[in-house]
mmCIF file of C-alpha atoms in Angstrom:
data_model
loop_
_atom_site.group_PDB
_atom_site.id
_atom_site.type_symbol
_atom_site.label_atom_id
_atom_site.label_comp_id
_atom_site.label_asym_id
_atom_site.label_seq_id
_atom_site.Cartn_x
_atom_site.Cartn_y
_atom_site.Cartn_z
ATOM 1 C CA MET J 1 -0.136 0.217 -0.042
ATOM 2 C CA SER J 2 2.970 2.560 1.003
ATOM 3 C CA GLU J 3 4.848 1.735 -2.183
ATOM 4 C CA ASP J 4 1.412 2.523 -4.246
ATOM 5 C CA ARG J 5 1.372 5.692 -2.425
ATOM 6 C CA ASN J 6 4.642 6.571 -3.144
ATOM 7 C CA GLN J 7 4.650 5.728 -6.989
ATOM 8 C CA ARG J 8 1.928 7.824 -7.217
ATOM 9 C CA ASP J 9 3.744 10.480 -5.184
ATOM 10 C CA VAL J 10 6.595 10.264 -7.542
ATOM 11 C CA MET J 11 4.549 10.147 -10.186
ATOM 12 C CA TYR J 12 2.387 13.355 -9.265
ATOM 13 C CA THR J 13 5.708 15.317 -8.818
ATOM 14 C CA ARG J 14 6.683 14.392 -12.089
ATOM 15 C CA ILE J 15 3.549 15.687 -13.761
ATOM 16 C CA ALA J 16 3.857 18.894 -11.258
ATOM 17 C CA GLY J 17 7.580 19.317 -13.091
ATOM 18 C CA THR J 18 6.312 18.979 -16.447
ATOM 19 C CA ARG J 19 3.797 21.363 -16.115
ATOM 20 C CA ARG J 20 6.378 23.968 -14.252
ATOM 21 C CA HIS J 21 8.545 23.681 -17.534
ATOM 22 C CA TRP J 22 6.102 23.688 -20.554
ATOM 23 C CA ALA J 23 4.736 26.952 -18.252
ATOM 24 C CA VAL J 24 8.376 28.214 -18.375
ATOM 25 C CA VAL J 25 8.193 27.538 -22.281
ATOM 26 C CA GLY J 26 5.089 29.231 -22.617
ATOM 27 C CA VAL J 27 5.894 32.522 -21.012
ATOM 28 C CA ALA J 28 8.855 32.369 -22.945
ATOM 29 C CA PHE J 29 7.833 32.155 -26.329
ATOM 30 C CA THR J 30 4.603 34.485 -25.545
ATOM 31 C CA LEU J 31 7.540 37.216 -24.435
ATOM 32 C CA ALA J 32 9.507 36.411 -27.477
ATOM 33 C CA ALA J 33 6.557 36.817 -29.991
ATOM 34 C CA SER J 34 5.484 40.231 -27.836
ATOM 35 C CA GLN J 35 8.784 41.464 -27.734
ATOM 36 C CA GLY J 36 9.655 40.452 -31.438
ATOM 37 C CA LEU J 37 9.076 41.945 -35.064
ATOM 38 C CA SER J 38 5.833 40.819 -36.104
ATOM 39 C CA ALA J 39 5.141 38.785 -39.271
ATOM 40 C CA GLN J 40 6.326 40.646 -42.402
ATOM 41 C CA ARG J 41 6.644 39.538 -45.899
ATOM 42 C CA ARG J 42 9.769 40.894 -46.534
ATOM 43 C CA PRO J 43 13.738 40.399 -46.116
ATOM 44 C CA MET J 44 15.139 40.614 -42.780
ATOM 45 C CA GLU J 45 17.003 43.243 -43.089
ATOM 46 C CA LEU J 46 20.175 44.744 -41.220
ATOM 47 C CA ALA J 47 18.355 46.856 -38.476
ATOM 48 C CA ASP J 48 15.955 44.290 -38.174
ATOM 49 C CA ILE J 49 18.966 42.997 -35.858
ATOM 50 C CA GLY J 50 18.643 46.213 -33.299
ATOM 51 C CA ARG J 51 14.972 44.904 -32.397
ATOM 52 C CA GLU J 52 16.171 41.901 -31.429
ATOM 53 C CA VAL J 53 15.687 40.811 -27.704
ATOM 54 C CA GLY J 54 17.157 37.817 -26.892
ATOM 55 C CA LEU J 55 15.989 35.644 -23.498
ATOM 56 C CA SER J 56 18.298 33.723 -20.852
ATOM 57 C CA ASP J 57 18.582 32.031 -17.646
ATOM 58 C CA PRO J 58 14.776 31.457 -16.913
ATOM 59 C CA ARG J 59 14.554 30.980 -13.186
ATOM 60 C CA LEU J 60 11.190 29.890 -11.801
ATOM 61 C CA SER J 61 9.736 31.224 -8.261
ATOM 62 C CA PRO J 62 9.425 28.629 -5.894
ATOM 63 C CA ASP J 63 5.885 28.747 -5.606
ATOM 64 C CA GLY J 64 6.088 28.636 -9.262
ATOM 65 C CA ARG J 65 3.825 31.893 -10.171
ATOM 66 C CA GLN J 66 6.873 33.957 -11.271
ATOM 67 C CA ILE J 67 9.427 33.830 -13.847
ATOM 68 C CA VAL J 68 12.757 35.597 -13.373
ATOM 69 C CA LEU J 69 14.528 36.103 -16.679
ATOM 70 C CA VAL J 70 17.312 37.921 -18.350
ATOM 71 C CA ARG J 71 16.728 40.155 -21.334
ATOM 72 C CA SER J 72 19.256 41.379 -23.900
ATOM 73 C CA THR J 73 19.116 44.183 -25.936
ATOM 74 C CA VAL J 74 21.042 45.739 -28.896
ATOM 75 C CA ASN J 75 23.105 48.378 -27.603
ATOM 76 C CA TYR J 76 24.969 49.961 -31.201
ATOM 77 C CA SER J 77 26.046 52.789 -29.671
ATOM 78 C CA ASP J 78 28.149 51.275 -27.416
ATOM 79 C CA ASN J 79 28.516 48.322 -29.436
ATOM 80 C CA ARG J 80 27.519 45.665 -27.029
ATOM 81 C CA PHE J 81 24.425 43.928 -25.687
ATOM 82 C CA ASP J 82 22.790 45.445 -22.669
ATOM 83 C CA ARG J 83 21.082 42.744 -20.298
ATOM 84 C CA THR J 84 18.009 43.670 -17.784
ATOM 85 C CA LEU J 85 16.233 40.877 -15.428
ATOM 86 C CA ILE J 86 12.826 41.106 -16.220
ATOM 87 C CA LEU J 87 9.849 39.377 -13.937
ATOM 88 C CA VAL J 88 6.925 37.536 -15.417
ATOM 89 C CA ASP J 89 3.936 36.627 -13.666
ATOM 90 C CA VAL J 90 3.061 33.247 -15.164
ATOM 91 C CA ALA J 91 -0.689 33.351 -14.702
ATOM 92 C CA THR J 92 -1.021 36.555 -16.797
ATOM 93 C CA GLY J 93 2.431 37.146 -19.071
ATOM 94 C CA VAL J 94 2.739 40.540 -17.177
ATOM 95 C CA VAL J 95 6.475 41.587 -17.536
ATOM 96 C CA ARG J 96 8.018 43.934 -15.016
ATOM 97 C CA GLU J 97 11.403 45.485 -15.515
ATOM 98 C CA LEU J 98 13.843 44.597 -12.463
ATOM 99 C CA THR J 99 17.174 46.775 -12.751
ATOM 100 C CA PRO J 100 16.479 49.573 -15.208
ATOM 101 C CA GLY J 101 19.546 50.855 -15.518
ATOM 102 C CA ARG J 102 21.913 48.058 -15.081
ATOM 103 C CA ARG J 103 23.511 46.342 -18.132
ATOM 104 C CA ARG J 104 25.299 43.343 -17.022
ATOM 105 C CA VAL J 105 23.599 41.586 -14.985
ATOM 106 C CA SER J 106 23.392 37.571 -15.182
ATOM 107 C CA SER J 107 22.568 34.573 -13.018
ATOM 108 C CA PRO J 108 19.119 35.445 -11.316
ATOM 109 C CA ALA J 109 18.650 32.849 -8.089
ATOM 110 C CA TRP J 110 15.430 33.269 -6.305
ATOM 111 C CA SER J 111 15.758 33.438 -2.244
ATOM 112 C CA PRO J 112 14.294 29.732 -0.833
ATOM 113 C CA ALA J 113 11.341 31.424 0.543
ATOM 114 C CA GLY J 114 11.131 33.365 -3.044
ATOM 115 C CA ASP J 115 10.767 36.817 -1.344
ATOM 116 C CA ARG J 116 14.317 38.101 -2.935
ATOM 117 C CA ILE J 117 16.372 37.563 -6.226
ATOM 118 C CA ALA J 118 20.268 37.460 -6.289
ATOM 119 C CA PHE J 119 22.012 38.301 -8.830
ATOM 120 C CA LEU J 120 25.415 39.677 -10.747
ATOM 121 C CA ASP J 121 26.345 42.453 -12.045
ATOM 122 C CA GLY J 122 29.220 44.042 -13.275
ATOM 123 C CA GLN J 123 28.907 47.595 -13.266
ATOM 124 C CA ASP J 124 30.866 50.336 -15.369
ATOM 125 C CA GLY J 125 33.293 47.661 -16.289
ATOM 126 C CA MET J 126 34.228 46.091 -12.792
ATOM 127 C CA PRO J 127 34.410 43.014 -11.923
ATOM 128 C CA ALA J 128 30.778 41.073 -11.558
ATOM 129 C CA GLN J 129 29.897 41.461 -8.008
ATOM 130 C CA LEU J 130 26.791 40.013 -5.859
ATOM 131 C CA TYR J 131 23.861 42.132 -5.640
ATOM 132 C CA LEU J 132 20.328 41.264 -3.767
ATOM 133 C CA LEU J 133 16.995 42.549 -4.792
ATOM 134 C CA PRO J 134 14.202 42.468 -2.264
ATOM 135 C CA LEU J 135 10.911 41.795 -4.431
ATOM 136 C CA ALA J 136 8.861 43.754 -1.931
ATOM 137 C CA GLY J 137 10.031 47.156 -2.923
ATOM 138 C CA GLY J 138 13.565 49.065 -3.128
ATOM 139 C CA GLU J 139 17.161 48.911 -4.801
ATOM 140 C CA ALA J 140 19.370 45.680 -4.943
ATOM 141 C CA ARG J 141 21.846 45.742 -2.702
ATOM 142 C CA GLN J 142 25.565 45.002 -3.417
ATOM 143 C CA LEU J 143 26.690 42.333 -1.179
ATOM 144 C CA THR J 144 30.291 41.538 -2.210
ATOM 145 C CA VAL J 145 33.311 43.713 -2.979
ATOM 146 C CA GLY J 146 36.200 42.290 -4.755
ATOM 147 C CA LYS J 147 38.821 42.473 -7.360
ATOM 148 C CA PRO J 148 38.441 38.979 -8.817
ATOM 149 C CA GLY J 149 34.695 39.460 -8.542
ATOM 150 C CA VAL J 150 32.103 36.590 -8.087
ATOM 151 C CA GLU J 151 32.142 34.047 -10.807
ATOM 152 C CA SER J 152 28.952 32.374 -9.554
ATOM 153 C CA PHE J 153 26.751 31.577 -6.428
ATOM 154 C CA ALA J 154 24.416 29.550 -4.713
ATOM 155 C CA TRP J 155 21.914 30.300 -1.994
ATOM 156 C CA HIS J 156 21.919 28.291 1.375
ATOM 157 C CA PRO J 157 18.795 26.099 1.888
ATOM 158 C CA ASP J 158 17.435 28.721 4.508
ATOM 159 C CA GLY J 159 17.921 31.761 2.709
ATOM 160 C CA SER J 160 20.648 33.405 5.250
ATOM 161 C CA THR J 161 23.743 32.968 3.583
ATOM 162 C CA PHE J 162 25.575 32.070 0.211
ATOM 163 C CA ALA J 163 27.997 30.192 -1.388
ATOM 164 C CA ILE J 164 30.414 32.096 -3.735
ATOM 165 C CA LEU J 165 32.897 31.362 -6.156
ATOM 166 C CA ALA J 166 35.773 33.383 -7.052
ATOM 167 C CA ARG J 167 39.298 33.405 -8.319
#
């Protein structure tokens, strides 16, 4: 009897995980379609590339209701890609920019409680540092300072500290 229950629990977990996966894929396609070019009957031109939007590093919130992504846009004047964090509501598709004015964000990660997002940012050509953004409001707070910069990080399961990899 308990073996049947365990198999059922495993199957439910697989189904729930698959649904989350497809929700992430669906939101990403919706975002790409809404941000991209509409269907046209003309050849692509060089100017069209400047309107392309890249989406990467999707991270589903612990409760499955939101996704944080890195959005990349072309910045021709400075010859680079600008990257910012956006938050997408899975149910409605509403998009909110989390890091306006930042250009080199990467590696978003939800806190275990889902109330904060940590990310890396290397502002003004400096090495990447770890930042923490409260979703209740307010600015991102820089947590690390170091010449080599932070290469990667991970939340502690209780959300109180981080493990950081730096040279």
